Amino acid sequence: MPKKLVVTSLLWVVLGLGLHSAIAQQQASAEGRPWWQHAVFYEIYPRSFADSNNDGLGDLKGITSKLDYLKELGVDAIWLTPCYPSPQVDFGYDVSDYSNIDPIYGTLDDFDRLASQAKRAGIRIIMDFVMNHTSDQHKWFLDSKSSRNSARRDWYIWRDGKGSDLPPNNWVSTFGGSAWKLDPTTRQNYYHYFYPQQPDLNWRNPAVVAAMFDVTRWWYKRGVAGFRLDAVDTLFEDPELRDNPLLGGVNRLGNPRMENKYNTKLPEVHDVLRNLRKIADQNGAVLIGETWTKNVDELKQYYGEHSDELQMPMDLMFTTVNKLSPADFRRQIAAAESAGGWPIYVIGNHDIKRSYNRYGDGVHNDEIAKLMAALYLTLRGTPIMYYGEEIGMENNDPKSKDDVRDPIGKVGWPQEKGRDGERTPMQWTDELNAGFSRVPPWLPVSTSYKTHNVATESKDPNSILNFYKRLLFLRHHEPALLDGEYVPLNQNDPNVLCYLRRYKDQAVLIVLNMSGSEQNISLDLTPHGLSAPKATALLTTLNRPPSSGDLKPILLEPFSVYIAKLSR
Ligand code: NOJ
């Protein structure tokens, strides 16, 4: 059967059923799984998703207008990156009021409308909770800064410098320069792990803890289903402010390289997470953490000793595999599996170069995008897609320093171009500004919008978008893909990543040729209790897929995908 027909016929099988994921909408599945384990999450960067009022910036009404699209795609929950009032120094990650919406995105009424329409569509909303710091324009900080005796002085980290103008210690901000800023009025320094406009809150102060916990309660009352917790690693600092050990050399921003021993991952963070979790549990909510862990032991700790902290600490170690290496993926998956919790792998977000470019070879990027989708959406755990990934959006990095919007791109140019490239407007059509806005958007649309956009891809059965739709459908309907264990196969194969997902007497086989050459693989499933199984293709990009029946050696074209249901 020619490729087009295989894919088209599979599409009809899949879409012909006409159903979409009611499964993930229930509070808990038939197997007693909490809703978030069967849900597909989708990250929306509100500035760049949909612009309803044609001012060049996305907004909440824009998101509401795209709920049908998200539902049809197979999304069960959206994570909104910060849309609270903010001076926008870090595009919303500098919050000046946690209980409102920034006028550039709309109003609280717009949020309520989005929430109620999303609910009707069976889509949950999780918010981004920026816990580590506020904006320097937040009323708490303005008060704190006003005098050494202010009621909120101790809500932030203030210290005397060493001598005249020297900071209290050697810590550097991850966004460049010293992590301390001297306030000329009160002659003390405040600590900021990120930009100087993002002062760190003092989580050792019970008043801060109470105020921040109340923020989550406030949003739960408004119907949100959980939070993505920003920068949890950095909540606490060593009370003695000891210097970090230097590692020699300089980083991409020209600052001394150091081990962030005394200002990241302090054990006290776990007390906060346990208490935050109690509130989440009272509200049936999920906590997903931005957890930049170095190894699986660190990741494990974020689940909590008694699984009482984050339900899903993001496995951002997965993003360190930047090439199509079955061995590296196997290692990462095995490590995450050994953590004992419910995995949440990450392949892309608003801080990381798009997966289309990270894995693409410049020639077969569309095939590789499907390959990566097949990997990402068939692993055990909850996926968290990044907007535009489903149409193969590419990075569109600034061409010159003057074009850069993200401050780290200005500081680090040209080695560090910042994160604008992965934040460009969603490509809806092949019309002006990719149908995002009638005026030039805040970031330039990638030229790929002519071919890679929702409208065009919707009509092409072989598009990346339709491949995602079919995969998401499978994910929602195959019990083995929802709940099955991960069983690695052919572990020494350097080119083909291959595994089973097994649930009770059901098994789905996933075969991914990560190489640019043809591969012929044979599988012996006898050790897994599956001697002489029959295979029926569920989804494949092969031009000549094996016919249904006995599982025989499979001839795999470069970068191809073969997903099949096995039966005895
Ligand atoms: C992590 C967020 O993902 C990133 O975009 C932001 O700049 C920092 N935290 C600071 O909030």
Coordinates of C-alpha atoms and ligand atoms in Angstrom, one line a residue:
M1 CA 0.0 0.0 0.0
P2 CA 1.5 3.4 -0.8
K3 CA 2.3 5.6 2.2
K4 CA -0.5 8.1 1.5
L5 CA -3.1 5.4 1.5
V6 CA -1.9 3.7 4.7
V7 CA -1.9 6.9 6.5
T8 CA -5.2 8.0 5.1
S9 CA -6.9 4.8 5.9
L10 CA -5.5 4.8 9.4
L11 CA -6.8 8.3 9.7
W12 CA -10.3 7.2 8.8
V13 CA -10.1 4.3 11.2
V14 CA -9.1 6.7 13.9
L15 CA -11.3 9.7 13.2
G16 CA -14.1 7.5 12.0
L17 CA -14.8 6.5 15.5
G18 CA -15.5 10.2 16.0
L19 CA -14.7 10.1 19.7
H20 CA -12.3 12.1 21.7
S21 CA -10.9 11.7 25.1
A22 CA -13.7 11.5 27.5
I23 CA -11.4 9.3 29.5
A24 CA -9.1 11.9 30.8
Q25 CA -11.9 14.2 31.8
Q26 CA -13.1 12.1 34.7
Q27 CA -11.8 12.7 38.1
A28 CA -10.2 9.3 38.2
S29 CA -10.2 6.6 35.5
A30 CA -11.8 3.2 35.8
E31 CA -8.5 2.0 37.1
G32 CA -8.5 4.6 39.8
R33 CA -5.9 6.7 38.2
P34 CA -6.0 10.4 39.0
W35 CA -7.1 12.6 36.1
W36 CA -3.7 14.0 35.4
Q37 CA -2.2 10.6 34.7
H38 CA -4.4 10.1 31.6
A39 CA -4.3 13.7 30.5
V40 CA -2.3 15.3 27.7
F41 CA -1.1 18.8 28.8
Y42 CA -0.3 21.6 26.4
E43 CA 1.7 24.6 27.3
I44 CA 0.4 28.0 26.0
Y45 CA 2.6 31.1 26.0
P46 CA -0.2 33.6 26.0
R47 CA 1.8 36.4 24.3
S48 CA 2.2 34.2 21.3
F49 CA -0.9 31.9 21.0
A50 CA -3.8 33.9 19.6
D51 CA -4.4 37.6 19.3
S52 CA -8.1 38.5 19.5
N53 CA -7.7 42.3 19.4
N54 CA -5.0 42.7 16.8
D55 CA -2.5 44.5 18.9
G56 CA 0.3 42.1 18.1
L57 CA 0.1 40.3 21.5
G58 CA -1.8 37.1 22.2
D59 CA -4.5 37.3 24.9
L60 CA -7.1 35.3 26.9
K61 CA -9.9 35.8 24.4
G62 CA -7.6 34.5 21.7
I63 CA -7.0 31.3 23.7
T64 CA -10.8 30.9 24.3
S65 CA -11.3 31.2 20.6
K66 CA -9.0 28.2 20.0
L67 CA -10.5 25.8 22.5
D68 CA -12.2 23.8 19.7
Y69 CA -8.8 23.4 18.0
L70 CA -7.2 22.1 21.3
K71 CA -10.1 19.8 21.9
E72 CA -9.9 18.3 18.4
L73 CA -6.2 17.9 18.8
G74 CA -6.7 15.8 21.9
V75 CA -5.6 18.2 24.6
D76 CA -7.0 17.7 28.1
A77 CA -5.3 20.4 30.1
I78 CA -3.6 23.7 29.3
W79 CA -0.8 25.2 31.3
L80 CA -0.9 29.0 30.9
T81 CA 2.5 30.6 31.4
P82 CA 2.1 33.8 33.6
C83 CA -0.6 36.2 32.5
Y84 CA -0.8 38.1 35.8
P85 CA -0.1 41.8 36.0
S86 CA 3.6 42.3 35.4
P87 CA 6.0 44.9 34.1
Q88 CA 7.0 42.2 31.6
V89 CA 10.7 42.4 32.1
D90 CA 10.8 38.6 32.0
F91 CA 7.5 38.5 30.0
G92 CA 5.3 37.7 33.0
Y93 CA 7.7 35.8 35.2
D94 CA 8.0 39.0 37.1
V95 CA 4.6 39.1 38.8
S96 CA 3.3 42.4 40.4
D97 CA 0.0 41.0 41.5
Y98 CA -0.8 37.3 41.8
S99 CA -4.6 37.6 41.9
N100 CA -5.3 39.4 38.7
I101 CA -4.8 39.4 34.9
D102 CA -2.5 41.7 33.1
P103 CA -4.6 44.1 30.9
I104 CA -2.5 43.2 27.9
Y105 CA -4.1 39.7 28.2
G106 CA -7.6 40.8 29.2
T107 CA -9.5 40.8 32.5
L108 CA -10.5 38.5 35.3
D109 CA -13.8 38.2 33.5
D110 CA -12.0 37.0 30.4
F111 CA -10.3 34.5 32.5
D112 CA -13.5 33.3 34.0
R113 CA -15.0 32.9 30.5
L114 CA -12.0 31.0 29.4
A115 CA -12.3 28.7 32.4
S116 CA -16.0 28.1 32.0
Q117 CA -15.7 27.4 28.3
A118 CA -12.7 25.2 28.8
K119 CA -14.6 23.3 31.4
R120 CA -17.4 22.8 29.0
A121 CA -14.9 21.5 26.4
G122 CA -13.4 19.1 29.1
I123 CA -10.1 21.0 29.2
R124 CA -8.6 21.8 32.6
I125 CA -6.4 24.9 33.2
I126 CA -3.3 25.0 35.2
M127 CA -1.6 28.2 36.1
D128 CA 2.1 29.1 36.4
F129 CA 3.0 29.8 40.0
V130 CA 6.1 32.0 40.2
M131 CA 7.1 31.2 43.8
N132 CA 10.7 32.1 44.0
H133 CA 10.4 35.8 43.3
T134 CA 8.0 38.7 42.6
S135 CA 8.5 41.7 40.4
D136 CA 10.3 44.6 42.0
Q137 CA 7.1 46.5 41.3
H138 CA 5.0 44.2 43.5
K139 CA 3.5 46.1 46.5
W140 CA 5.2 43.7 48.8
F141 CA 8.7 44.6 47.5
L142 CA 7.9 48.3 47.2
D143 CA 7.0 48.2 50.9
S144 CA 10.0 46.0 51.8
K145 CA 12.4 48.4 50.0
S146 CA 10.9 51.5 51.5
S147 CA 12.9 51.3 54.8
R148 CA 14.9 49.0 56.9
N149 CA 12.1 49.0 59.3
S150 CA 9.2 48.4 56.9
A151 CA 6.7 45.7 58.0
R152 CA 7.6 43.6 55.0
R153 CA 11.4 44.2 55.1
D154 CA 11.9 40.5 55.9
W155 CA 9.7 39.3 53.0
Y156 CA 12.8 39.4 50.8
I157 CA 16.5 38.7 51.3
W158 CA 18.3 41.9 52.4
R159 CA 21.9 41.9 53.5
D160 CA 24.8 44.3 54.1
G161 CA 27.5 44.1 51.5
K162 CA 31.1 43.2 52.3
G163 CA 32.8 46.5 52.7
S164 CA 31.9 49.6 50.6
D165 CA 30.3 48.4 47.4
L166 CA 31.0 44.7 47.5
P167 CA 28.1 42.2 47.4
P168 CA 27.5 39.9 50.4
N169 CA 29.0 36.9 48.6
N170 CA 30.0 35.5 45.2
W171 CA 26.7 34.2 43.9
V172 CA 25.9 35.1 40.4
S173 CA 22.4 35.6 38.8
T174 CA 21.5 32.9 36.3
F175 CA 20.6 35.8 34.0
G176 CA 24.0 37.5 34.4
G177 CA 26.0 39.6 36.8
S178 CA 26.0 39.5 40.6
A179 CA 22.9 38.0 42.3
W180 CA 22.8 41.1 44.6
K181 CA 21.7 44.6 43.9
L182 CA 22.5 47.5 46.2
D183 CA 19.5 49.6 47.1
P184 CA 20.9 53.2 47.4
T185 CA 18.2 54.3 49.8
T186 CA 18.5 51.7 52.6
R187 CA 22.2 50.9 51.7
Q188 CA 21.5 47.1 51.7
N189 CA 21.6 44.5 49.0
Y190 CA 18.7 42.4 47.9
Y191 CA 19.1 39.0 46.4
H192 CA 17.8 38.0 43.0
Y193 CA 18.5 34.6 41.4
F194 CA 17.1 35.9 38.1
Y195 CA 16.9 39.5 36.8
P196 CA 17.4 42.4 39.3
Q197 CA 13.7 43.2 38.7
Q198 CA 12.9 39.7 40.2
P199 CA 13.8 39.9 43.9
D200 CA 13.7 36.5 45.7
L201 CA 11.0 36.1 48.3
N202 CA 12.2 35.0 51.8
W203 CA 10.5 31.6 52.2
R204 CA 11.9 31.4 55.8
N205 CA 9.4 34.0 56.7
P206 CA 6.0 32.4 57.7
A207 CA 4.1 35.5 56.5
V208 CA 5.5 34.9 53.0
V209 CA 4.5 31.3 53.2
A210 CA 1.0 32.1 54.3
A211 CA 0.5 34.8 51.7
M212 CA 1.8 32.6 48.8
F213 CA -0.3 29.6 49.9
D214 CA -3.3 31.9 49.9
V215 CA -2.6 32.7 46.3
T216 CA -3.1 29.1 45.4
R217 CA -6.3 28.8 47.3
W218 CA -7.6 31.9 45.5
W219 CA -7.0 30.4 42.1
Y220 CA -8.4 27.0 43.1
K221 CA -11.6 28.8 44.1
R222 CA -11.6 30.2 40.5
G223 CA -11.6 26.7 39.2
V224 CA -7.9 26.0 38.3
A225 CA -6.9 22.4 38.3
G226 CA -3.3 22.9 39.5
F227 CA -0.1 24.7 39.1
R228 CA 3.2 24.5 37.3
L229 CA 5.6 25.7 40.0
D230 CA 8.3 27.9 38.6
A231 CA 11.9 27.7 39.7
V232 CA 11.3 25.5 42.8
D233 CA 15.0 24.6 43.0
T234 CA 15.8 28.1 44.1
L235 CA 13.3 28.8 46.9
F236 CA 15.9 28.7 49.7
E237 CA 19.3 30.1 50.3
D238 CA 22.0 29.2 52.8
P239 CA 21.3 31.4 55.9
E240 CA 25.0 32.0 56.3
L241 CA 25.3 32.9 52.6
R242 CA 28.5 30.9 52.1
D243 CA 30.3 31.5 48.8
N244 CA 29.6 28.9 46.1
P245 CA 32.6 26.8 45.1
L246 CA 34.1 28.0 41.8
L247 CA 34.4 25.6 38.9
G248 CA 36.9 27.6 36.8
G249 CA 36.2 29.5 33.6
V250 CA 33.2 31.6 32.6
N251 CA 29.7 30.7 31.6
R252 CA 27.8 31.9 28.4
L253 CA 27.0 35.2 30.1
G254 CA 30.7 35.8 30.9
N255 CA 30.3 35.2 34.7
P256 CA 32.5 32.8 36.8
R257 CA 31.2 29.2 36.6
M258 CA 30.2 27.9 40.0
E259 CA 28.4 25.1 41.7
N260 CA 25.2 26.5 43.0
K261 CA 25.7 24.6 46.2
Y262 CA 24.4 27.2 48.7
N263 CA 21.5 28.7 46.7
T264 CA 19.7 25.9 45.0
K265 CA 18.0 22.7 46.1
L266 CA 18.2 23.3 49.8
P267 CA 16.3 20.7 51.8
E268 CA 13.9 23.2 53.2
V269 CA 12.1 23.3 49.9
H270 CA 10.5 19.9 50.7
D271 CA 8.6 21.3 53.7
V272 CA 7.1 23.9 51.5
L273 CA 6.2 21.4 48.8
R274 CA 4.6 19.0 51.3
N275 CA 2.4 21.8 52.6
L276 CA 1.5 23.1 49.2
R277 CA 0.6 19.6 48.2
K278 CA -1.8 19.3 51.2
I279 CA -3.7 22.3 49.8
A280 CA -3.6 20.9 46.3
D281 CA -5.0 17.6 47.5
Q282 CA -7.9 19.4 49.2
N283 CA -8.7 20.8 45.8
G284 CA -8.1 17.7 43.7
A285 CA -5.3 19.6 42.0
V286 CA -2.0 18.7 40.5
L287 CA 1.4 20.2 41.1
I288 CA 4.0 20.0 38.3
G289 CA 7.4 21.3 39.2
E290 CA 10.0 23.1 37.1
T291 CA 12.8 20.9 38.5
W292 CA 16.2 21.1 37.0
T293 CA 17.7 18.0 38.4
K294 CA 21.2 16.6 37.7
N295 CA 20.3 13.0 38.4
V296 CA 17.5 10.7 39.2
D297 CA 18.2 10.9 43.0
E298 CA 17.4 14.6 42.9
L299 CA 14.3 14.0 40.8
K300 CA 13.1 11.3 43.3
Q301 CA 13.3 13.7 46.2
Y302 CA 10.8 16.0 44.5
Y303 CA 8.1 13.3 44.5
G304 CA 8.6 13.2 48.3
E305 CA 9.6 10.4 50.5
H306 CA 6.0 9.4 50.9
S307 CA 4.8 10.6 47.5
D308 CA 3.5 13.7 49.3
E309 CA 5.3 16.5 47.4
L310 CA 5.0 17.1 43.6
Q311 CA 2.8 14.6 41.7
M312 CA 4.9 15.4 38.6
P313 CA 8.4 17.0 38.9
M314 CA 9.4 17.7 35.3
D315 CA 12.1 15.4 33.9
L316 CA 14.1 18.2 32.3
M317 CA 17.1 15.9 32.1
F318 CA 15.3 14.5 29.0
T319 CA 16.1 17.8 27.2
T320 CA 19.8 17.1 27.6
V321 CA 19.5 14.4 24.9
N322 CA 20.0 16.6 21.9
K323 CA 20.6 14.0 19.3
L324 CA 18.7 11.1 17.9
S325 CA 20.5 8.6 20.1
P326 CA 18.6 5.4 21.1
A327 CA 21.2 4.7 23.7
D328 CA 20.9 8.1 25.3
F329 CA 17.1 8.0 25.3
R330 CA 17.1 4.4 26.7
R331 CA 19.4 5.6 29.6
Q332 CA 17.2 8.6 30.3
I333 CA 14.0 6.6 30.2
A334 CA 15.4 3.9 32.4
A335 CA 16.6 6.5 34.9
A336 CA 13.1 8.2 35.1
E337 CA 11.4 4.8 35.3
S338 CA 13.6 3.9 38.3
A339 CA 12.5 7.1 40.2
G340 CA 9.3 5.2 41.1
G341 CA 6.9 8.1 40.4
W342 CA 4.7 9.1 37.5
P343 CA 7.0 10.5 34.8
I344 CA 6.6 13.8 33.0
Y345 CA 9.3 14.1 30.4
V346 CA 9.9 17.4 28.6
I347 CA 11.0 17.8 25.0
G348 CA 10.2 21.5 24.6
N349 CA 9.1 24.6 26.3
H350 CA 9.4 28.4 26.2
D351 CA 13.0 28.3 27.6
I352 CA 14.4 25.6 25.3
K353 CA 15.2 25.6 21.6
R354 CA 12.3 23.9 19.8
S355 CA 12.6 20.2 19.4
Y356 CA 12.0 20.6 15.6
N357 CA 15.5 22.1 15.4
R358 CA 17.2 20.2 18.3
Y359 CA 16.6 16.9 16.6
G360 CA 16.1 17.9 13.0
D361 CA 19.0 17.2 10.6
G362 CA 17.9 20.1 8.3
V363 CA 16.7 17.7 5.6
H364 CA 14.3 15.3 7.2
N365 CA 12.9 17.6 9.9
D366 CA 9.3 16.7 9.3
E367 CA 9.9 13.0 9.4
I368 CA 12.0 13.5 12.6
A369 CA 9.2 15.7 14.1
K370 CA 6.9 12.7 13.7
L371 CA 9.5 10.3 15.1
M372 CA 9.9 12.5 18.2
A373 CA 6.2 12.8 18.6
A374 CA 5.9 9.0 18.4
L375 CA 8.5 8.7 21.2
Y376 CA 7.1 11.4 23.3
L377 CA 3.5 10.4 23.2
T378 CA 4.0 6.7 23.7
L379 CA 6.2 6.8 26.8
R380 CA 4.7 6.0 30.2
G381 CA 3.8 9.2 32.0
T382 CA 2.1 12.5 31.2
P383 CA 3.2 14.5 28.1
I384 CA 3.3 18.2 28.2
M385 CA 3.3 19.5 24.6
Y386 CA 4.6 22.9 23.7
Y387 CA 2.3 25.0 21.5
G388 CA 3.3 24.7 17.8
E389 CA 5.2 21.5 18.3
E390 CA 2.2 19.7 16.7
I391 CA 2.7 21.6 13.4
G392 CA 6.5 21.4 13.4
M393 CA 7.2 25.0 14.3
E394 CA 10.8 25.9 14.1
N395 CA 13.0 28.2 16.2
N396 CA 13.2 31.7 14.7
D397 CA 16.2 33.2 16.5
P398 CA 16.8 37.0 16.3
K399 CA 19.0 38.0 13.4
S400 CA 20.7 40.8 15.2
K401 CA 21.2 42.1 18.8
D402 CA 18.8 45.0 18.1
D403 CA 16.1 42.5 17.4
V404 CA 16.4 40.7 20.7
R405 CA 13.5 41.0 23.2
D406 CA 14.6 38.6 25.9
P407 CA 17.1 40.4 28.1
I408 CA 19.5 37.4 28.4
G409 CA 19.9 37.5 24.7
K410 CA 21.0 41.1 24.9
V411 CA 23.4 40.4 27.8
G412 CA 24.8 37.2 26.2
W413 CA 24.8 38.1 22.5
P414 CA 26.0 36.5 20.3
Q415 CA 26.8 33.3 22.2
E416 CA 23.4 33.5 24.0
K417 CA 20.7 34.7 21.7
G418 CA 18.0 34.4 24.4
R419 CA 14.7 32.6 24.2
D420 CA 12.8 34.7 21.6
G421 CA 13.3 32.0 18.9
E422 CA 11.1 29.4 20.7
R423 CA 8.4 32.0 21.6
T424 CA 7.3 33.2 18.2
P425 CA 3.6 33.5 17.3
M426 CA 1.6 30.4 16.7
Q427 CA 1.2 29.7 13.0
W428 CA -2.5 29.4 12.2
T429 CA -2.7 30.0 8.5
D430 CA -0.5 30.9 5.5
E431 CA -1.9 34.4 5.5
L432 CA -0.4 37.7 6.8
N433 CA 1.5 37.2 10.1
A434 CA 0.5 33.5 10.0
G435 CA -3.1 34.5 10.8
F436 CA -1.9 35.3 14.4
S437 CA -2.6 39.0 14.1
R438 CA -3.4 41.7 11.5
V439 CA -0.5 43.9 12.8
P440 CA 3.1 42.9 13.1
P441 CA 3.4 40.6 16.2
W442 CA 5.7 41.2 19.1
L443 CA 8.1 38.7 17.7
P444 CA 8.6 37.9 14.0
V445 CA 6.8 34.9 12.6
S446 CA 9.1 32.2 11.2
T447 CA 9.1 32.0 7.4
S448 CA 8.1 28.4 7.8
Y449 CA 4.5 29.5 8.3
K450 CA 3.8 29.3 4.6
T451 CA 3.9 25.5 4.9
H452 CA 3.8 24.8 8.6
N453 CA 0.5 26.1 9.8
V454 CA -2.7 24.7 11.2
A455 CA -5.0 25.5 8.2
T456 CA -2.7 23.9 5.6
E457 CA -1.7 20.9 7.7
S458 CA -5.3 20.2 8.7
K459 CA -6.0 19.5 5.0
D460 CA -3.0 17.2 4.5
P461 CA -3.4 13.7 5.8
N462 CA 0.3 13.3 5.9
S463 CA 1.0 16.4 7.9
I464 CA 2.7 16.5 11.2
L465 CA -0.5 17.9 12.7
N466 CA -2.6 14.9 11.5
F467 CA 0.1 12.6 12.8
Y468 CA -0.2 14.2 16.2
K469 CA -3.9 13.9 16.2
R470 CA -3.8 10.2 15.4
L471 CA -1.2 9.6 18.1
L472 CA -3.1 11.5 20.7
F473 CA -6.2 9.5 19.8
L474 CA -4.3 6.2 20.2
R475 CA -2.9 7.5 23.5
H476 CA -6.3 8.1 24.8
H477 CA -7.8 4.8 23.7
E478 CA -5.1 2.1 24.1
P479 CA -5.0 1.0 27.7
A480 CA -1.4 -0.2 27.2
L481 CA -0.4 3.4 26.2
L482 CA -2.3 4.9 29.1
D483 CA -1.3 2.5 31.9
G484 CA 1.1 0.0 30.5
E485 CA 4.6 -0.6 31.9
Y486 CA 7.5 0.3 29.7
V487 CA 9.5 -2.7 28.5
P488 CA 12.7 -1.8 26.6
L489 CA 13.6 -4.2 23.7
N490 CA 16.8 -4.8 21.6
Q491 CA 18.7 -2.7 24.0
N492 CA 22.0 -2.8 22.1
D493 CA 20.6 -1.5 18.8
P494 CA 22.4 1.7 18.1
N495 CA 19.9 2.9 15.5
V496 CA 16.4 1.7 16.5
L497 CA 14.6 2.6 19.7
C498 CA 12.1 -0.1 20.4
Y499 CA 9.9 -0.9 23.4
L500 CA 6.6 -2.4 24.5
R501 CA 4.0 -0.8 26.6
R502 CA 2.2 -3.7 28.4
Y503 CA -0.9 -3.6 30.4
K504 CA -2.6 -6.8 31.6
D505 CA -2.9 -9.0 28.5
Q506 CA -2.5 -6.1 26.1
A507 CA 0.7 -4.9 24.4
V508 CA 1.6 -2.2 22.0
L509 CA 5.0 -2.3 20.2
I510 CA 6.8 0.9 19.4
V511 CA 9.6 0.9 16.8
L512 CA 11.5 4.1 16.0
N513 CA 14.2 4.2 13.5
M514 CA 16.4 7.1 14.7
S515 CA 18.9 6.8 11.9
G516 CA 19.1 8.2 8.3
S517 CA 19.5 4.7 6.9
E518 CA 17.3 1.7 6.3
Q519 CA 17.2 -0.8 9.2
N520 CA 15.9 -4.3 9.4
I521 CA 15.0 -5.4 12.9
S522 CA 14.0 -8.7 14.3
L523 CA 12.3 -9.0 17.7
D524 CA 12.3 -12.0 20.0
L525 CA 9.5 -11.4 22.5
T526 CA 9.6 -14.9 24.0
P527 CA 11.4 -13.6 27.1
H528 CA 8.4 -11.4 27.6
G529 CA 5.9 -14.2 27.3
L530 CA 4.9 -13.3 23.8
S531 CA 6.1 -16.1 21.6
A532 CA 4.9 -15.9 18.0
P533 CA 2.7 -12.8 18.5
K534 CA 0.5 -11.3 15.8
A535 CA 1.0 -7.7 15.0
T536 CA -1.5 -5.2 13.6
A537 CA -0.3 -1.7 12.7
L538 CA -1.9 1.1 14.6
L539 CA 0.1 3.9 13.2
T540 CA 3.1 4.0 10.9
T541 CA 5.0 6.3 8.6
L542 CA 6.3 3.3 6.6
N543 CA 5.7 3.3 2.9
R544 CA 5.5 -0.5 3.0
P545 CA 4.3 -1.5 6.4
P546 CA 4.3 -5.2 7.2
S547 CA 0.9 -6.7 6.7
S548 CA -1.1 -7.8 9.8
G549 CA -0.3 -11.2 11.0
D550 CA 2.8 -13.0 12.5
L551 CA 5.4 -10.5 13.7
K552 CA 8.2 -10.8 11.2
P553 CA 11.4 -8.8 10.8
I554 CA 10.5 -5.2 10.0
L555 CA 12.2 -3.2 7.3
L556 CA 12.4 0.4 8.5
E557 CA 12.9 3.3 6.2
P558 CA 15.0 6.2 7.5
F559 CA 13.5 8.0 10.5
S560 CA 10.3 5.9 10.3
V561 CA 7.8 5.0 12.9
Y562 CA 5.9 1.7 13.4
I563 CA 3.4 1.3 16.2
A564 CA 1.5 -2.0 16.4
K565 CA -0.9 -3.8 18.6
L566 CA 0.3 -7.3 19.6
S567 CA -1.8 -10.3 20.3
R568 CA -1.1 -13.9 21.0
Ligands
NOJ1 C1 11.6 29.6 34.6 C2 10.8 30.1 33.5 O1 10.4 29.0 32.7 C3 11.6 31.1 32.8 O2 11.0 31.5 31.6 C4 11.8 32.3 33.7 O3 12.6 33.3 33.1 C5 12.5 31.9 35.0 N1 11.9 30.7 35.5 C6 12.3 33.0 36.0 O4 11.0 33.0 36.5

